CSV table of C-alpha atoms in Angstrom, one decimal:
chain,number,residue,atom,x,y,z
U,26,MET,CA,-0.4,-11.5,18.3
U,27,LEU,CA,-1.4,-12.2,14.7
U,28,PHE,CA,-2.1,-9.8,11.9
U,29,ARG,CA,-5.2,-11.2,10.2
U,30,LEU,CA,-6.1,-9.9,6.8
U,31,ASN,CA,-9.6,-8.6,6.3
U,32,ARG,CA,-11.4,-9.0,3.0
U,33,PRO,CA,-10.1,-5.8,1.3
U,34,GLN,CA,-6.6,-6.5,2.5
U,35,ARG,CA,-6.7,-10.0,1.1
U,36,LYS,CA,-7.7,-8.7,-2.3
U,37,PHE,CA,-4.9,-6.0,-2.0
U,38,VAL,CA,-2.2,-8.6,-1.2
U,39,GLU,CA,-3.5,-10.9,-3.9
U,40,ARG,CA,-2.8,-8.1,-6.5
U,41,LEU,CA,0.7,-7.6,-5.0
U,42,GLU,CA,1.5,-11.3,-5.0
U,43,LYS,CA,0.3,-11.7,-8.6
U,44,MET,CA,3.0,-9.2,-9.6
U,45,ARG,CA,5.7,-10.6,-7.4
U,46,THR,CA,5.3,-14.2,-8.2
U,47,GLY,CA,5.0,-13.3,-11.9
U,48,GLY,CA,8.5,-12.0,-11.7
U,49,LYS,CA,7.3,-8.4,-12.3
U,50,PRO,CA,8.1,-5.2,-10.3
U,51,VAL,CA,5.5,-4.6,-7.6
U,52,ARG,CA,4.2,-1.2,-8.4
U,53,LEU,CA,0.7,-0.1,-7.4
U,54,ILE,CA,-1.3,3.1,-6.8
U,55,LEU,CA,-4.1,2.5,-4.3
U,56,LEU,CA,-7.0,4.9,-4.4
U,57,LYS,CA,-8.5,4.0,-1.0
U,58,ALA,CA,-11.1,4.9,1.6
U,59,ARG,CA,-10.0,5.2,5.2
U,60,GLN,CA,-10.1,2.8,8.0
U,61,TRP,CA,-9.8,-0.6,6.3
U,62,GLY,CA,-6.1,-0.9,6.9
U,63,GLY,CA,-4.6,-0.2,3.4
U,64,SER,CA,-1.5,1.6,4.6
U,65,THR,CA,-1.0,-0.9,7.4
U,66,CYS,CA,-1.3,-3.8,5.0
U,67,ALA,CA,1.1,-2.1,2.5
U,68,GLN,CA,3.8,-1.6,5.2
U,69,LEU,CA,3.5,-5.0,6.7
U,70,TYR,CA,3.6,-6.6,3.2
U,71,MET,CA,6.9,-4.8,2.8
U,72,ALA,CA,8.1,-6.0,6.2
U,73,TRP,CA,7.2,-9.5,5.2
U,74,LEU,CA,9.5,-9.2,2.2
U,75,GLN,CA,12.2,-7.9,4.4
U,76,LEU,CA,12.0,-10.4,7.2
U,77,VAL,CA,11.0,-13.6,5.3
U,78,HIS,CA,12.0,-13.5,1.7
U,79,SER,CA,15.3,-11.8,1.4
U,80,LYS,CA,18.1,-10.2,3.5
U,81,GLY,CA,19.3,-6.7,2.6
U,82,LEU,CA,16.0,-5.2,1.4
U,83,ASN,CA,16.0,-1.6,2.4
U,84,SER,CA,12.7,0.4,2.6
U,85,LEU,CA,11.7,4.0,2.5
U,86,ILE,CA,8.5,5.5,3.9
U,87,ILE,CA,7.3,8.9,2.6
U,88,ALA,CA,4.2,10.5,4.0
U,89,HIS,CA,2.9,14.1,3.7
U,90,GLN,CA,4.5,15.1,7.0
U,91,GLY,CA,6.6,13.6,9.8
U,92,VAL,CA,3.7,12.5,11.9
U,93,GLY,CA,2.3,10.3,9.0
U,94,SER,CA,5.7,8.7,8.4
U,95,ASP,CA,6.1,8.0,12.1
U,96,GLU,CA,2.7,6.4,12.4
U,97,ILE,CA,3.5,4.0,9.5
U,98,LYS,CA,6.9,3.2,11.1
U,99,ASP,CA,5.1,2.5,14.4
U,100,MET,CA,3.2,-0.3,12.6
U,101,PHE,CA,6.6,-1.9,11.8
U,102,ASP,CA,7.7,-1.4,15.4
U,103,ARG,CA,4.6,-3.0,16.9
U,104,MET,CA,4.9,-5.9,14.5
U,105,ILE,CA,8.6,-6.7,15.1
U,106,GLY,CA,8.0,-6.3,18.8
U,107,HIS,CA,5.9,-9.5,18.7
U,108,TYR,CA,7.9,-11.2,16.0
U,109,PRO,CA,9.4,-14.6,17.1
U,110,ASP,CA,13.2,-14.5,17.5
U,111,LYS,CA,13.6,-17.8,15.7
U,112,PHE,CA,12.2,-16.3,12.5
U,113,LEU,CA,14.7,-13.4,12.5
U,114,VAL,CA,17.6,-15.8,11.8
U,115,ASP,CA,18.3,-18.3,9.1
U,116,GLU,CA,17.3,-21.9,9.6
U,117,GLY,CA,19.8,-23.7,11.8
U,118,GLU,CA,21.0,-20.6,13.5
U,119,THR,CA,20.3,-19.8,17.2
U,120,PRO,CA,18.9,-16.4,17.9
U,121,ASP,CA,20.6,-14.2,20.5
U,122,PRO,CA,18.0,-13.3,23.1
U,123,LYS,CA,20.1,-10.2,24.1
U,124,ALA,CA,20.4,-8.9,20.6
U,125,ARG,CA,18.4,-5.8,19.6
U,126,ARG,CA,15.7,-6.4,17.0
U,127,THR,CA,16.1,-2.8,15.7
U,128,GLU,CA,18.7,-0.1,16.2
U,129,GLY,CA,19.0,3.5,15.1
U,130,VAL,CA,21.4,4.6,12.4
U,131,GLY,CA,22.9,8.1,12.9
U,132,ARG,CA,21.6,10.9,15.0
U,133,SER,CA,18.6,12.0,12.8
U,134,ARG,CA,16.3,9.2,14.1
U,135,GLN,CA,15.1,8.9,10.5
U,136,MET,CA,16.8,5.5,9.8
U,137,PHE,CA,16.6,2.2,11.6
U,138,ARG,CA,18.3,-1.1,11.0
U,139,VAL,CA,17.2,-4.7,11.6
U,140,PRO,CA,20.7,-6.3,12.2
U,141,SER,CA,19.7,-9.9,11.8
U,142,ARG,CA,18.2,-9.2,8.3
U,143,ASN,CA,20.8,-6.7,7.2
U,144,CYS,CA,18.1,-4.2,6.2
U,145,LYS,CA,17.2,-0.6,6.9
U,146,ILE,CA,13.9,1.4,7.2
U,147,LYS,CA,14.2,5.1,6.4
U,148,ILE,CA,11.6,7.8,7.1
U,149,GLY,CA,11.1,10.8,4.8
U,150,THR,CA,8.4,13.4,4.2
U,151,ALA,CA,7.0,15.1,1.1
U,152,GLU,CA,7.4,18.5,2.9
U,153,ARG,CA,11.1,17.9,3.1
U,154,PRO,CA,12.0,16.0,-0.1
U,155,ASP,CA,15.8,16.2,0.7
U,156,SER,CA,15.0,13.9,3.7
U,157,CYS,CA,14.6,11.1,1.1
U,158,ARG,CA,18.0,11.6,-0.6
U,159,GLY,CA,20.6,8.9,-0.7
U,160,GLY,CA,20.3,5.3,0.2
U,161,ASP,CA,19.7,2.1,-1.7
U,162,TYR,CA,16.0,1.2,-1.5
U,163,SER,CA,14.3,-1.9,-2.7
U,164,LEU,CA,10.9,-1.0,-1.2
U,165,VAL,CA,9.1,2.4,-1.2
U,166,HIS,CA,5.8,3.3,0.5
U,167,CYS,CA,4.3,6.7,-0.5
U,168,SER,CA,1.4,7.4,1.8
U,169,GLU,CA,-1.6,9.7,1.3
U,170,VAL,CA,-0.2,11.3,-1.8
U,171,GLY,CA,-3.5,13.0,-2.4
U,172,ILE,CA,-2.9,15.4,0.4
U,173,TRP,CA,0.8,16.1,-0.2
U,174,LYS,CA,1.5,19.8,-0.6
U,175,ALA,CA,3.8,21.4,-3.2
U,176,THR,CA,7.2,22.5,-1.8
U,177,LEU,CA,9.8,24.8,-3.2
U,178,GLY,CA,10.8,23.4,-6.6
U,179,LYS,CA,8.7,20.2,-6.1
U,180,THR,CA,5.1,19.2,-6.7
U,181,PRO,CA,3.5,16.1,-5.1
U,182,GLU,CA,3.5,14.4,-8.6
U,183,GLN,CA,7.2,15.0,-9.1
U,184,ILE,CA,8.1,13.6,-5.6
U,185,ALA,CA,5.9,10.5,-6.1
U,186,GLY,CA,7.2,10.2,-9.7
U,187,ILE,CA,10.8,10.1,-8.5
U,188,ALA,CA,9.9,7.3,-6.1
U,189,GLY,CA,8.1,5.4,-8.8
U,190,ALA,CA,11.1,5.8,-11.2
U,191,MET,CA,13.5,4.2,-8.7
U,192,GLY,CA,13.0,0.9,-10.5
U,193,GLU,CA,15.7,2.2,-13.0
U,194,ARG,CA,18.1,2.3,-10.0
U,195,GLY,CA,17.2,-1.1,-8.6
U,196,CYS,CA,13.9,-0.4,-6.7
U,197,ARG,CA,11.4,-3.0,-7.8
U,198,ASN,CA,8.6,-2.4,-5.4
U,199,VAL,CA,6.7,0.9,-5.0
U,200,LEU,CA,3.3,1.2,-3.2
U,201,ILE,CA,1.4,4.5,-3.2
U,202,THR,CA,-1.6,4.8,-1.0
U,203,ARG,CA,-3.7,7.8,-1.9
U,204,LEU,CA,-6.8,9.5,-0.6
U,205,SER,CA,-7.7,12.3,-3.0
U,206,PRO,CA,-9.4,15.4,-1.5
U,207,GLU,CA,-10.9,16.1,-4.9
U,208,ALA,CA,-12.8,12.7,-5.0
U,209,ALA,CA,-15.9,14.0,-3.1
U,210,GLU,CA,-16.1,17.0,-5.4
U,211,LEU,CA,-16.0,14.8,-8.5
U,212,VAL,CA,-18.8,12.6,-7.0
U,213,ALA,CA,-21.0,15.8,-6.7
U,214,GLN,CA,-20.1,17.1,-10.1
U,215,ASN,CA,-21.1,13.8,-11.7
U,216,GLY,CA,-24.5,13.8,-9.9
U,217,ILE,CA,-23.9,10.7,-7.9
U,218,ILE,CA,-24.6,12.6,-4.7
U,219,GLU,CA,-25.7,16.2,-4.7
U,220,SER,CA,-23.5,17.4,-1.8
U,221,SER,CA,-19.7,17.0,-1.8
U,222,ALA,CA,-19.8,17.4,2.0
U,223,VAL,CA,-22.0,14.3,2.2
U,224,ALA,CA,-19.8,12.5,-0.3
U,225,GLU,CA,-16.7,13.3,1.7
U,226,LYS,CA,-18.2,11.7,4.8
U,227,ALA,CA,-19.6,8.7,2.9
U,228,LEU,CA,-16.5,7.7,0.8
U,229,PRO,CA,-14.4,6.2,3.6
U,230,HIS,CA,-17.2,3.7,4.3
U,231,CYS,CA,-18.0,2.7,0.8
U,232,ASN,CA,-15.3,0.0,0.2
U,233,ILE,CA,-15.0,1.1,-3.4
U,234,VAL,CA,-12.9,-1.2,-5.6
U,235,CYS,CA,-12.0,-1.2,-9.3
U,236,LEU,CA,-12.3,-4.5,-11.2
U,237,THR,CA,-11.3,-4.9,-14.9
U,238,GLY,CA,-11.0,-7.7,-17.5
U,239,GLN,CA,-11.9,-11.3,-16.7
U,240,GLU,CA,-12.3,-10.6,-13.0
U,241,MET,CA,-14.8,-7.8,-13.8
U,242,TYR,CA,-16.7,-10.2,-16.1
U,243,GLU,CA,-16.8,-13.0,-13.5
U,244,LYS,CA,-18.0,-10.6,-10.7
U,245,LEU,CA,-20.5,-8.5,-12.7
U,246,SER,CA,-22.1,-10.7,-15.4
U,247,GLY,CA,-24.0,-12.9,-12.8
U,248,TYR,CA,-25.2,-9.8,-11.0
U,249,LEU,CA,-26.5,-8.3,-14.3
U,250,GLN,CA,-28.1,-11.6,-15.2
U,251,VAL,CA,-30.1,-11.5,-11.9
U,252,LEU,CA,-31.2,-7.9,-12.7
U,253,ALA,CA,-32.2,-8.9,-16.2
U,254,GLU,CA,-34.4,-11.7,-15.0
U,255,ALA,CA,-36.1,-9.6,-12.3
U,256,ALA,CA,-36.4,-6.3,-14.3
U,257,PRO,CA,-35.1,-6.4,-17.9
U,258,GLU,CA,-35.5,-2.6,-18.2
U,259,SER,CA,-32.9,-2.1,-15.4
U,260,VAL,CA,-30.2,-3.3,-17.9
U,261,GLY,CA,-31.7,-1.7,-21.0
U,262,GLY,CA,-33.8,-4.7,-21.9
U,263,VAL,CA,-30.9,-6.9,-23.0
U,264,LEU,CA,-27.7,-8.2,-21.4
U,265,PRO,CA,-24.5,-6.3,-22.5
U,266,ARG,CA,-22.1,-7.9,-24.9
U,267,ASP,CA,-18.7,-9.1,-23.8
U,268,ASP,CA,-17.0,-5.9,-25.0
U,269,PHE,CA,-19.0,-4.0,-22.4
U,270,TYR,CA,-16.6,-5.2,-19.7
U,271,TYR,CA,-13.5,-3.0,-19.7
U,272,GLY,CA,-10.3,-4.8,-20.3
U,273,THR,CA,-11.7,-8.0,-21.8
C-alpha cells in the first residue's frame, strides 16, 4: 500500500521541504479547500520525519474537537499498519516480528508511542486546551483552525499562537491546516460570486493556490502574454511591468 502524492500535495510538500532542507523551521499556515488531502499529507509528512529522519521526534495533533484529532491519528495508524518492519529499525538491526508497532501511554488514550523510533504522538483538542499541556514536541499539527471555538479564557488565535510559539522551546515544525468559514462571505462581499451560499459549495472544488515572487512570475507571465496576443484589452492594452508581480 503506497501513499502517492497528488499534484496539490506535491506542491505542498515542496514548500515544506524547501524550509527543512534550507535549515529553517518548518512553519506553515495552509488555507485550504477540502477533499484534496491537505491534512492527510501534513500528518504523513510529520510521520515521515519521525520514522525516517530522526528518532525521538514527538508530535502533537490539535483539532477543533476529539473526533477531528482521532481522524488524523487514524491516518497515522493506517500508515504504520502497512509500514515495512525493516524500516522501523536502524540499518543492520533485525526487526522483532512480535514487537508492537505502537503502544498506548497512560490511561487517557491520548498518547501513543512508537517504541522502535522512541517517539510519541499525542492528541489534543481546541475545546480542551489543557489536553495539550506538558510534553516535549518537535512536530505540531493544528487542524481546521478556522472552525475552532473560543473556550473559557482562550481564543482560537491564542491556542494556535501558543502552538506556533513552541519554536522557542524546541519545536521547529508547526503545520496549521485551516478552512475559514468566513471565506465564502468574503467572496460574496467582493463581488466574485453574488451568493455566499454558492461560494461555500464551490470553494472546496476550486483548488485555489497562492503564488508569489519568482514562482508567480514564471507561472503567470506566460499566461498574460497569451491573453495579450489574443485580446490586448484583456490585460489593459499592455503587459504589466515586473513590479506587478507580488514579491519580486
